[in-house]
XYZ file of C-alpha atoms in Angstrom:
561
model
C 151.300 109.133 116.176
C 149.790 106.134 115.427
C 150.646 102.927 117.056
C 152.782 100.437 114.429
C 151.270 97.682 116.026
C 147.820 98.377 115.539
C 146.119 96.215 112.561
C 143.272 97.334 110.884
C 140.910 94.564 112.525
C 141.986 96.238 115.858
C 140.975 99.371 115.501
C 137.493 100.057 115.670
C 135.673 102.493 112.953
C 134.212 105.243 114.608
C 130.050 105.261 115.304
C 128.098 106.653 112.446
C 125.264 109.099 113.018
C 122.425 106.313 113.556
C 124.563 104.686 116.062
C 124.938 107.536 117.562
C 121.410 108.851 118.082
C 120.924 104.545 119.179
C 123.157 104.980 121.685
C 121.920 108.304 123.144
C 118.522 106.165 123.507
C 120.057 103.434 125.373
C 121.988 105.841 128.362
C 118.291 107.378 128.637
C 117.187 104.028 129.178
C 115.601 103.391 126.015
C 117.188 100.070 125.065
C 114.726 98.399 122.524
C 115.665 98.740 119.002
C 113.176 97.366 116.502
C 113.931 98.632 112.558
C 112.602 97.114 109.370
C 113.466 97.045 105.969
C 110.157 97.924 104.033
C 110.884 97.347 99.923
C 107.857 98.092 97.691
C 107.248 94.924 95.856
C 107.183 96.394 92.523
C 110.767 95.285 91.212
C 113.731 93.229 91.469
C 115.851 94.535 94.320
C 119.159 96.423 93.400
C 122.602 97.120 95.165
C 121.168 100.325 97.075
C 118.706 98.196 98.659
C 121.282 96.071 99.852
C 123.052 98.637 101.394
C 119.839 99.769 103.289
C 119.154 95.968 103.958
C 123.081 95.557 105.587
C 122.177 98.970 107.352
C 118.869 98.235 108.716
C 119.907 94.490 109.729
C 122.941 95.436 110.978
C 122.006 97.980 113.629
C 119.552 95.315 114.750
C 121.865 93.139 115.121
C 124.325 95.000 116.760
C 122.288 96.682 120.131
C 120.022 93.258 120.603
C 117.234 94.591 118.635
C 115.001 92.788 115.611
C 114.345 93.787 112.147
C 110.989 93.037 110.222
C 110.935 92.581 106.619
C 107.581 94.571 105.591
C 106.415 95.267 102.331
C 104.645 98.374 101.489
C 102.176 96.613 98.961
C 100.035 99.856 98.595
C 99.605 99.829 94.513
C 98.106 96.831 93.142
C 98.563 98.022 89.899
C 102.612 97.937 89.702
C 103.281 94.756 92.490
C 103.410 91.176 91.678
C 103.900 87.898 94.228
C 107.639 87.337 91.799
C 108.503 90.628 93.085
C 108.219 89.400 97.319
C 109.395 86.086 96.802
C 112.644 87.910 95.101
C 112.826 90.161 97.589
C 112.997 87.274 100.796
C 115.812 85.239 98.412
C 117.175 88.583 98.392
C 117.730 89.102 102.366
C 117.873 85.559 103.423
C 121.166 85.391 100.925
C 122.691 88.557 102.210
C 122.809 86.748 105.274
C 120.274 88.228 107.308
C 116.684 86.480 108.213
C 113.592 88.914 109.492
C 111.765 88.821 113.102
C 108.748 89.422 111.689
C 107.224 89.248 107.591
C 104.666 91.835 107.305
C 102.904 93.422 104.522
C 100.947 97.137 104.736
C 98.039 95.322 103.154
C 97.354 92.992 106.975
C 96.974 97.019 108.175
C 94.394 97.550 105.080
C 91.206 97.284 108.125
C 93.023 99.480 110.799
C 94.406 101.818 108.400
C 90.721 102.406 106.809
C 89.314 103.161 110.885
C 92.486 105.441 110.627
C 91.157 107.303 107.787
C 87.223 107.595 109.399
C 88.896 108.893 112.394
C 90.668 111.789 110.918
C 87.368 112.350 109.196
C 85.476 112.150 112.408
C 87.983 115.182 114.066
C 87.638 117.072 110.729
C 91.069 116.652 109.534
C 90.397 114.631 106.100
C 87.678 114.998 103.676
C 86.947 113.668 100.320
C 87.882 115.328 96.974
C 85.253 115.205 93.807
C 88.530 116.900 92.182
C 90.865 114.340 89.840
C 94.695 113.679 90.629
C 95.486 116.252 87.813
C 93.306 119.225 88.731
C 94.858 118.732 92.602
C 98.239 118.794 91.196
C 97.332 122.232 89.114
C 95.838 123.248 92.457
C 98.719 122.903 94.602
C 100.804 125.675 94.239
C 104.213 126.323 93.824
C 107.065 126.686 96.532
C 106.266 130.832 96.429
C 102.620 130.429 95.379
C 100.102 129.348 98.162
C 97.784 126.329 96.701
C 94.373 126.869 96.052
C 91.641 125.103 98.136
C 89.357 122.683 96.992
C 85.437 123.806 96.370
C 84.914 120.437 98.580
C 86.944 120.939 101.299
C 84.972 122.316 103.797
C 82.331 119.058 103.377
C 80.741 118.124 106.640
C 81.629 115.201 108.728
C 78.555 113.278 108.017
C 78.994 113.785 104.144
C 82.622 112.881 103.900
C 82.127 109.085 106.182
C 79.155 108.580 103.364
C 81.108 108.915 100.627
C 84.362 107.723 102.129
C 82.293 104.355 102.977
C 80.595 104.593 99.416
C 83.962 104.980 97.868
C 84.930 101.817 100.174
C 81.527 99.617 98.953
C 83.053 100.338 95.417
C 79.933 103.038 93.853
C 82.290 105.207 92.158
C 84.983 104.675 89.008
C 88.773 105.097 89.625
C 89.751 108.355 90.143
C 86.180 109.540 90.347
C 86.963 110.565 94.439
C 90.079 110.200 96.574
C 90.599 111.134 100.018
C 92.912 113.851 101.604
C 94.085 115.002 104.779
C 93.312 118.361 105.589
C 96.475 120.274 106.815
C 97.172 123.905 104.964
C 97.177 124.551 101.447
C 99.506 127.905 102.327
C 101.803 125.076 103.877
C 105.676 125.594 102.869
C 106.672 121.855 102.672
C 104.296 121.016 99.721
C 103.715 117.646 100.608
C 101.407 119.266 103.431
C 99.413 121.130 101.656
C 96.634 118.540 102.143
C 97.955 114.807 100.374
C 96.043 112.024 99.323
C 95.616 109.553 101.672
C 93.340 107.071 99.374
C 92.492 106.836 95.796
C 90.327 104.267 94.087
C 91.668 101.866 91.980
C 89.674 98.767 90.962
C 92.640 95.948 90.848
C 93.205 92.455 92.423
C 95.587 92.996 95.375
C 98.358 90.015 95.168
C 97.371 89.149 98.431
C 93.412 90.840 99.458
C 92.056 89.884 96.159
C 88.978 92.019 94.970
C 88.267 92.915 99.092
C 89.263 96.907 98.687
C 88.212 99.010 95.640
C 90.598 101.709 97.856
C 93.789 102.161 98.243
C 96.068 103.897 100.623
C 99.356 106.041 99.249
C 102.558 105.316 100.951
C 102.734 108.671 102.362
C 99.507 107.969 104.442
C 100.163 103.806 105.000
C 103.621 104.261 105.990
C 104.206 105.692 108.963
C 101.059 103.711 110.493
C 102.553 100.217 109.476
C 105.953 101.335 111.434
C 103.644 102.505 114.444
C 101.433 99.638 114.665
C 104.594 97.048 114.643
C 106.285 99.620 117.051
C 109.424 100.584 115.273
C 111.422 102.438 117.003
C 113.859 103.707 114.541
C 112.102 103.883 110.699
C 115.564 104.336 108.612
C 114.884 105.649 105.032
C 116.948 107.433 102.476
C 117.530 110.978 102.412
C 114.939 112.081 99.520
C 112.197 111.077 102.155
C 113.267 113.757 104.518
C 111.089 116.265 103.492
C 107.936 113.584 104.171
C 109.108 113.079 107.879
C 106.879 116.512 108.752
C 103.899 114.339 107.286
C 104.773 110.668 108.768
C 105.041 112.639 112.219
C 101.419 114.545 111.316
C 99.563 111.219 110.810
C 100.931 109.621 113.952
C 100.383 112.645 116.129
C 97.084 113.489 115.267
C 95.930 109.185 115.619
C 97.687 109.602 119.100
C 99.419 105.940 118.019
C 102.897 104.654 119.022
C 105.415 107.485 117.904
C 107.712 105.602 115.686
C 110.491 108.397 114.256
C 112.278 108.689 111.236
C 115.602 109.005 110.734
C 117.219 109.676 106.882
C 120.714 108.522 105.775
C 122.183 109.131 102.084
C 121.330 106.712 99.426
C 123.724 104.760 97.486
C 124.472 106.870 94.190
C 126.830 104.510 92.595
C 128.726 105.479 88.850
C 128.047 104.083 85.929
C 124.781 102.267 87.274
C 121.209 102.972 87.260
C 119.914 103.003 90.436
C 115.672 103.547 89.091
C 113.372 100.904 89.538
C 111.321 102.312 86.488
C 113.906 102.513 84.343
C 115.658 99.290 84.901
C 111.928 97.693 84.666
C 111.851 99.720 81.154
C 115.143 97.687 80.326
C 113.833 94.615 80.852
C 110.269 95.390 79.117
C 112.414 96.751 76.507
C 114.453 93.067 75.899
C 117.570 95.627 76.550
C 118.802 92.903 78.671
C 117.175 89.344 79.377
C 115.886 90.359 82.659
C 115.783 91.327 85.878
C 119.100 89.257 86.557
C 120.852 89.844 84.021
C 124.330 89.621 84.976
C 124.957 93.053 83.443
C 121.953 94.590 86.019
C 122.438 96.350 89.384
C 119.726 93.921 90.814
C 121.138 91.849 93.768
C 120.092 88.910 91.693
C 122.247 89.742 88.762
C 125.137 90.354 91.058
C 124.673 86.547 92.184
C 124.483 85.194 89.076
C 127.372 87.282 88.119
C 129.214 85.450 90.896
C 129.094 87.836 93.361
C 129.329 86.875 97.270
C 127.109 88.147 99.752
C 130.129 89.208 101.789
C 131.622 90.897 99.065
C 128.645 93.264 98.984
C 128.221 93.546 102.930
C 132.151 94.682 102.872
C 131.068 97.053 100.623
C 128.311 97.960 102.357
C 130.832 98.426 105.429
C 133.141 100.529 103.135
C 130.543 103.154 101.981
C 129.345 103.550 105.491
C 126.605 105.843 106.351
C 126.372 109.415 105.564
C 123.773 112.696 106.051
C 124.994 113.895 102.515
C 124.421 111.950 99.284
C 127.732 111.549 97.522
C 128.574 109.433 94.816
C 130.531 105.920 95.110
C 132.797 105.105 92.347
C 131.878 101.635 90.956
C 135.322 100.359 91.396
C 134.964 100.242 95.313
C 132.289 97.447 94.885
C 134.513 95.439 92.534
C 137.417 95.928 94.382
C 135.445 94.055 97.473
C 134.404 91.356 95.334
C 138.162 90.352 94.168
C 139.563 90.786 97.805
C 136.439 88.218 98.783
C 137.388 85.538 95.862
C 141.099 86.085 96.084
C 140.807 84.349 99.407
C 138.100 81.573 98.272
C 138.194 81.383 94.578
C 140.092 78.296 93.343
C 142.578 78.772 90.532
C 141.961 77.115 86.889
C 143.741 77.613 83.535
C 141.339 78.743 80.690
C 142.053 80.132 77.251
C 139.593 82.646 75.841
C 141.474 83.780 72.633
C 143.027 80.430 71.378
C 146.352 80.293 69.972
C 147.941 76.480 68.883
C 150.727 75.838 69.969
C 152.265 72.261 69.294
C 155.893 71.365 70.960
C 158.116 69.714 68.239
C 159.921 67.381 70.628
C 157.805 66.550 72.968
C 156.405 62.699 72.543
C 153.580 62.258 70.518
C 152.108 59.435 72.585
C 153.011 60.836 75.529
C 150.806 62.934 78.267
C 151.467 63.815 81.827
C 149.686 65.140 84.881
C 151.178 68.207 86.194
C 150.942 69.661 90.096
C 148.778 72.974 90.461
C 147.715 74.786 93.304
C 144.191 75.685 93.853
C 144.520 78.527 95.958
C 147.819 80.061 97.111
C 145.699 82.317 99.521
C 144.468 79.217 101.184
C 146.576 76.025 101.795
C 143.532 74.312 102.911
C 142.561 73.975 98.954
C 145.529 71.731 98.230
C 146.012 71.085 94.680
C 144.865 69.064 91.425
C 146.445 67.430 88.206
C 146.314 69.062 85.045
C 146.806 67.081 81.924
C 149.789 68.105 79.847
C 150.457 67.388 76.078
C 152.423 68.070 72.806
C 149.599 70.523 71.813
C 147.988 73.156 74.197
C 146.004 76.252 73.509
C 147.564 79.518 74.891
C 146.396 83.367 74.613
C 146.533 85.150 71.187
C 147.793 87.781 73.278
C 150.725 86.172 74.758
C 152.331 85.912 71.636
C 153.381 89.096 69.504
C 156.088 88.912 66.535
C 157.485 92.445 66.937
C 157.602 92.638 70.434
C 158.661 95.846 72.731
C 161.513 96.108 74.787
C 160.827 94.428 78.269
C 157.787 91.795 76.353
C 158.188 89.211 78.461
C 155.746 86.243 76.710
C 156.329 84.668 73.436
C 158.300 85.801 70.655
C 159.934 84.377 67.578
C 162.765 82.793 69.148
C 161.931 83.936 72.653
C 161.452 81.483 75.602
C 158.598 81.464 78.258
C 157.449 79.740 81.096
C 154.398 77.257 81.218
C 152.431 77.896 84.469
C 153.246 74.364 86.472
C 154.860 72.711 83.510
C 158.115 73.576 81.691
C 159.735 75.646 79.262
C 159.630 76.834 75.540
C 160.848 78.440 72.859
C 159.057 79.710 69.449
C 161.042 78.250 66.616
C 158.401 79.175 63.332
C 155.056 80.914 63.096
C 152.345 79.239 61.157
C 149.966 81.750 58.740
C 147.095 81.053 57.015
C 146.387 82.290 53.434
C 145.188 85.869 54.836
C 148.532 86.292 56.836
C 146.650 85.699 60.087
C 148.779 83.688 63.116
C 147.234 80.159 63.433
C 149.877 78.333 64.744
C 153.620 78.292 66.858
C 155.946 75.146 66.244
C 158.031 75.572 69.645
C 160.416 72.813 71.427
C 160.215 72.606 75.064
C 163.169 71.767 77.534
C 162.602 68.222 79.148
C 164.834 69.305 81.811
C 162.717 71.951 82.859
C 159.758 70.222 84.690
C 157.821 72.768 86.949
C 158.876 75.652 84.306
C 162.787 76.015 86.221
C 165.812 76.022 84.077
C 167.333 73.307 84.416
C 171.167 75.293 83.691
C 169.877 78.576 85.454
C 168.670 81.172 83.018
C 166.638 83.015 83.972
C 163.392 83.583 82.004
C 160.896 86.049 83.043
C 157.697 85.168 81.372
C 154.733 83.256 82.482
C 151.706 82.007 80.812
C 149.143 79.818 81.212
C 148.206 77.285 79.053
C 145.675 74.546 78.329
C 145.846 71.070 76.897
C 144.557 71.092 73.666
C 143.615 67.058 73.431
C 141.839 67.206 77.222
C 140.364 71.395 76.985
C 136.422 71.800 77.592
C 135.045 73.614 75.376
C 132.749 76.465 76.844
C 130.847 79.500 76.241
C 132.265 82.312 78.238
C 130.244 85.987 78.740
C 132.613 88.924 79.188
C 130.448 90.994 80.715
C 131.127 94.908 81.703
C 129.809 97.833 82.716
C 125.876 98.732 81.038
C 126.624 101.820 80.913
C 129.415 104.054 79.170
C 128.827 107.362 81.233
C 129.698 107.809 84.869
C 126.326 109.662 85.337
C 123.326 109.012 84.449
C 121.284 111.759 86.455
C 122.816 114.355 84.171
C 122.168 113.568 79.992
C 123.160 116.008 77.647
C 120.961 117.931 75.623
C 118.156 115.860 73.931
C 119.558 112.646 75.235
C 118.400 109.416 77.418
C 119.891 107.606 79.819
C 119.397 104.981 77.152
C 121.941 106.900 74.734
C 125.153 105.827 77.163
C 124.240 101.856 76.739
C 127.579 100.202 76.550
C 128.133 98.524 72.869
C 130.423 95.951 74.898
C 128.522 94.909 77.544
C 128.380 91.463 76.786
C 130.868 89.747 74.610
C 130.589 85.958 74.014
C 133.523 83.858 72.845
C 134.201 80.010 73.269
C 136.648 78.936 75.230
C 139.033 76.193 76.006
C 138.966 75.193 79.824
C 140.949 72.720 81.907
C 139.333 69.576 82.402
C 138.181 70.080 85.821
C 135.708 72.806 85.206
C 133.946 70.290 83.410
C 132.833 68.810 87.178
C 131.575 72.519 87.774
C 128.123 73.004 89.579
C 126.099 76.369 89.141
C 127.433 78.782 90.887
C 130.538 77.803 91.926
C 133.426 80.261 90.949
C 136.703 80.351 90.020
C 139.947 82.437 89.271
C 140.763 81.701 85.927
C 144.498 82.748 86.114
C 145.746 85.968 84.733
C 141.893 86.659 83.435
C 139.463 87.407 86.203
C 136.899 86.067 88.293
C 134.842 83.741 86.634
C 131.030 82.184 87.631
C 129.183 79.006 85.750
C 126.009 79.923 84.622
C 122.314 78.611 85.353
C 122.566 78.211 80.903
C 124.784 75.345 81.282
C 124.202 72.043 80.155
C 125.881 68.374 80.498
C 128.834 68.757 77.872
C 128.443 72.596 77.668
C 129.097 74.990 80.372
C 128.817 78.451 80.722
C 130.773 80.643 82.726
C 129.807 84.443 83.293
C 133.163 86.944 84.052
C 132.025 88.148 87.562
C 134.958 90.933 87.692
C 139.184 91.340 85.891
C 141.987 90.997 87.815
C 142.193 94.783 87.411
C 140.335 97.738 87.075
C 141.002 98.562 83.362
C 138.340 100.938 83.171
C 140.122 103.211 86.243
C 143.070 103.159 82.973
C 140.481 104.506 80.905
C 139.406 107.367 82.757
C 142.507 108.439 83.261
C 143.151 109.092 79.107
């Protein structure tokens, strides 16, 4: 039985698997730990990476060790210098700062003498075939491949043309270079890969220096050896390459970094491909790569999510040897427990309804008491101007109400967060029928929205003066996509076929007049709505606010219909 005393922060989580095999390494004396987190720079950075950056920092962090930050900038053709400098905001605003910044291209020169030397012991040669007639040549996982005519080249022929295909004589794809392993090999990525392939394109960083380029396969697993990594973490589709990273490194006789594979984060209703979210944002699907709507880490942070929202989640989904699938609500679950605590309260009205109080002074206004944060005392509180007209929801009103409606009714009586209370006396219509005003009368003797003879009144709104509101433009943003899997389309569909209608809804708002004082960035509760974060798009006079997450998880209400 389990000890009632025990709190959660007491009881530690048990090791996962990578801790594990780290801690094995440090009783056999073993006790450096060097990982890196090595992002192709071909894309914005989404919430798997972060995982994988929490994961690879984190273990670092934990036994003493360091983590580089090294990108594998192996294909000109698809990187771009937006790409790494997104990337390092990226990291450095999780929370984490790299050892060492590396890039595969600084290995371009040793990686090349690589190459010559595993031509030199006979165990790469170059290939007059193209990419598509070695893919036709390959095989099948029952059928041996088929060897090419210029395998069996000799030494002396393949460092000529190797170097000829470095001094730039021949077009792209004209040549490439491959390793010569076994064609018969079961794990097809043996049965002798490319290691280089010529591609005529400015490098973001070498310029016009190499005509040649090495695939990831072959660059990879040389970049972790030559900054000695000692544990090279990767996700669990790259397990069937470990045979081939370990290949490269034994036959160079260079420092045996090893891999290790952990599941990747499959996460519902989110789509997890670079490609395809790059094809949304060629598209003009959404406005970008951050795009508050996007799975990049960027998006999440102009959403208004917090960096230790996404390392909690991070924490949550742990690491496993099995890919699974995370249900989206986990991560916005984190994010409300991490702004409950340090979002500060405000009243805003997204769906204005008038309402002016009969008998309350025309000339008259007041400042009433709200707290900023009830999870946090530390916040204190602020004035909120009060008047004989406010604004409140169009849904806290109904004229046929249900049994046990608690908020505004013909003749029914509510609470005003902070202030006092009222009753609905008449409903205003306009020519169509449609609700555009409630005359109520409010009870003086009810200051701070407590009776003032002891009935009891159930209901509580929130409200917003109508003479002092901001005016704003507020983006409801929700999920991209409709279907919880994307992997899967039916029949003659895309993944493109599940974009959510609703994704983005944009109404005006009336806000309390101290969100008018809001910087970029900063976030907010806005009571009995959501989670709520001002925009980089606002201006002096007009702000706008992005919904980072509800209160609740409505869409866990609609999957259970």
């Amino acid at each position: 039985m389990s000890n009632p005393n025990e709190t959660a922060a007491s009881v530690e989580r048990p090791l996962n698997f990578l801790e594990e095999i780290i801690e094995e390494s440090i009783a056999r004396g073993d006790k450096r730990v060097q990982t890196r987190f090595p992002p192709e720079p071909n894309g914005y950075l989404h919430i798997g990476h972060a995982k994988s950056i929490c994961l690879n920092f984190g273990l670092a962090k934990k036994y003493g060790g360091l983590c580089n930050l090294r990108f594998d900038d192996t294909n000109p053709v698809k990187e771009d210098v937006e790409y790494v400098d997104s990337i390092k905001e990226d990291v450095r605003w999780l929370g984490f700062e790299w050892a060492g910044e590396h890039y595969a291209s600084d290995y371009f020169d040793q990686l090349y003498e690589w190459a010559k030397e595993l031509i030199k012991k006979g165990l790469a040669y170059v290939d007059d075939q193209t990419q598509e007639q070695i893919r036709q040549t390959r095989g099948t996982v029952t059928v041996p491949g088929t060897e090419s005519p210029w395998r069996n080249r000799s030494v002396e022929e393949n460092l000529d043309l190797f170097e000829r295909m470095r001094a730039g004589e021949f077009g792209d794809g004209e040549k490439v270079l491959r390793a010569k392993i076994d064609m018969a090999h079961p794990n097809m990525l043996l049965r002798d890969p490319i290691m280089y392939r010529i591609l005529h394109s400015e490098h973001h960083r070498t310029g016009n220096k190499w005509c040649i380029y090495p695939m990831y396969d072959y660059a990879h697993g040389e970049s972790d050896s030559i900054e000695r990594i000692t544990h090279s973490i990767c996700t669990l589709e790259f397990d069937v390459h470990r045979p081939l990273y370990d290949w490269f490194i034994e036959k160079l006789g260079i420092f045996p970094s090893h891999q290790y594979e952990f599941a990747r984060l499959n996460l519902t209703y989110t789509m997890m491909s670079k490609r395809k979210l790059l094809q949304l944002v060629q598209e003009g699907i959404v406005t970008g790569w951050d795009d508050p709507r996007m799975p990049t880490i960027s998006a999440l942070r102009r959403r208004g999510y917090t960096p230790e929202s996404i390392r909690m989640f991070a924490d949550k989904v742990g690491v496993a040897k099995r890919d699974n699938v995370i249900d989206l609500g986990l991560l916005e679950f984190c994010v409300r427990e991490d702004l409950n605590k340090r979002a500060e309260r405000r009243m805003a009205v997204l769906d204005p309804l008038k309402v002016v109080i009969t008998n309350y002074p025309e000339d008259k206004q007041e400042t009433v008491e709200c707290v900023n944060n009830p999870e946090d005392e530390s916040a204190g509180r602020r004035g909120v101007p009060f008047g004989r007209e406010i604004w409140i929801e169009r849904s806290d009103f109904m004229e046929n109400p249900p049994k046990k409606y608690y908020r505004l009714s013909p003749g029914g009586e509510v609470r005003l967060r902070y202030a006092y209370l009222i009753r609905c006396d008449e409903v205003i219509r306009d020519a169509e029928g449609r609700v555009t005003e409630l005359r109520c009368t409010y009870d003086p003797e009810s200051a701070g929205g407590k009776s003032s003879d002891g009935r009891r009144v159930k209901g509580v709104i929130h409200w917003v003066s109508a003479a002092h509101a901001v005016r704003a433009e507020v983006r409801l943003f929700d999920r991209l996509f409709t279907r919880a899997s994307l992997d899967d389309p039916e029949e003659g569909k895309t993944f493109l076929d599940y974009l959510n209608p609703e994704s983005l809804r944009k109404v005006t708002g009336y806000l309390e007049p101290s969100l008018a004082e809001a910087s970029v960035g900063d976030k907010f509760q806005f009571e009995r709505t959501g989670y709520f974060c001002m925009d980089r798009d606002s201006a002096p006079g007009r702000p706008v606010f992005n919904r980072t997450v509800t209160l609740k998880d409505s869409w866990a209400k609609i999957a259970d219909k």
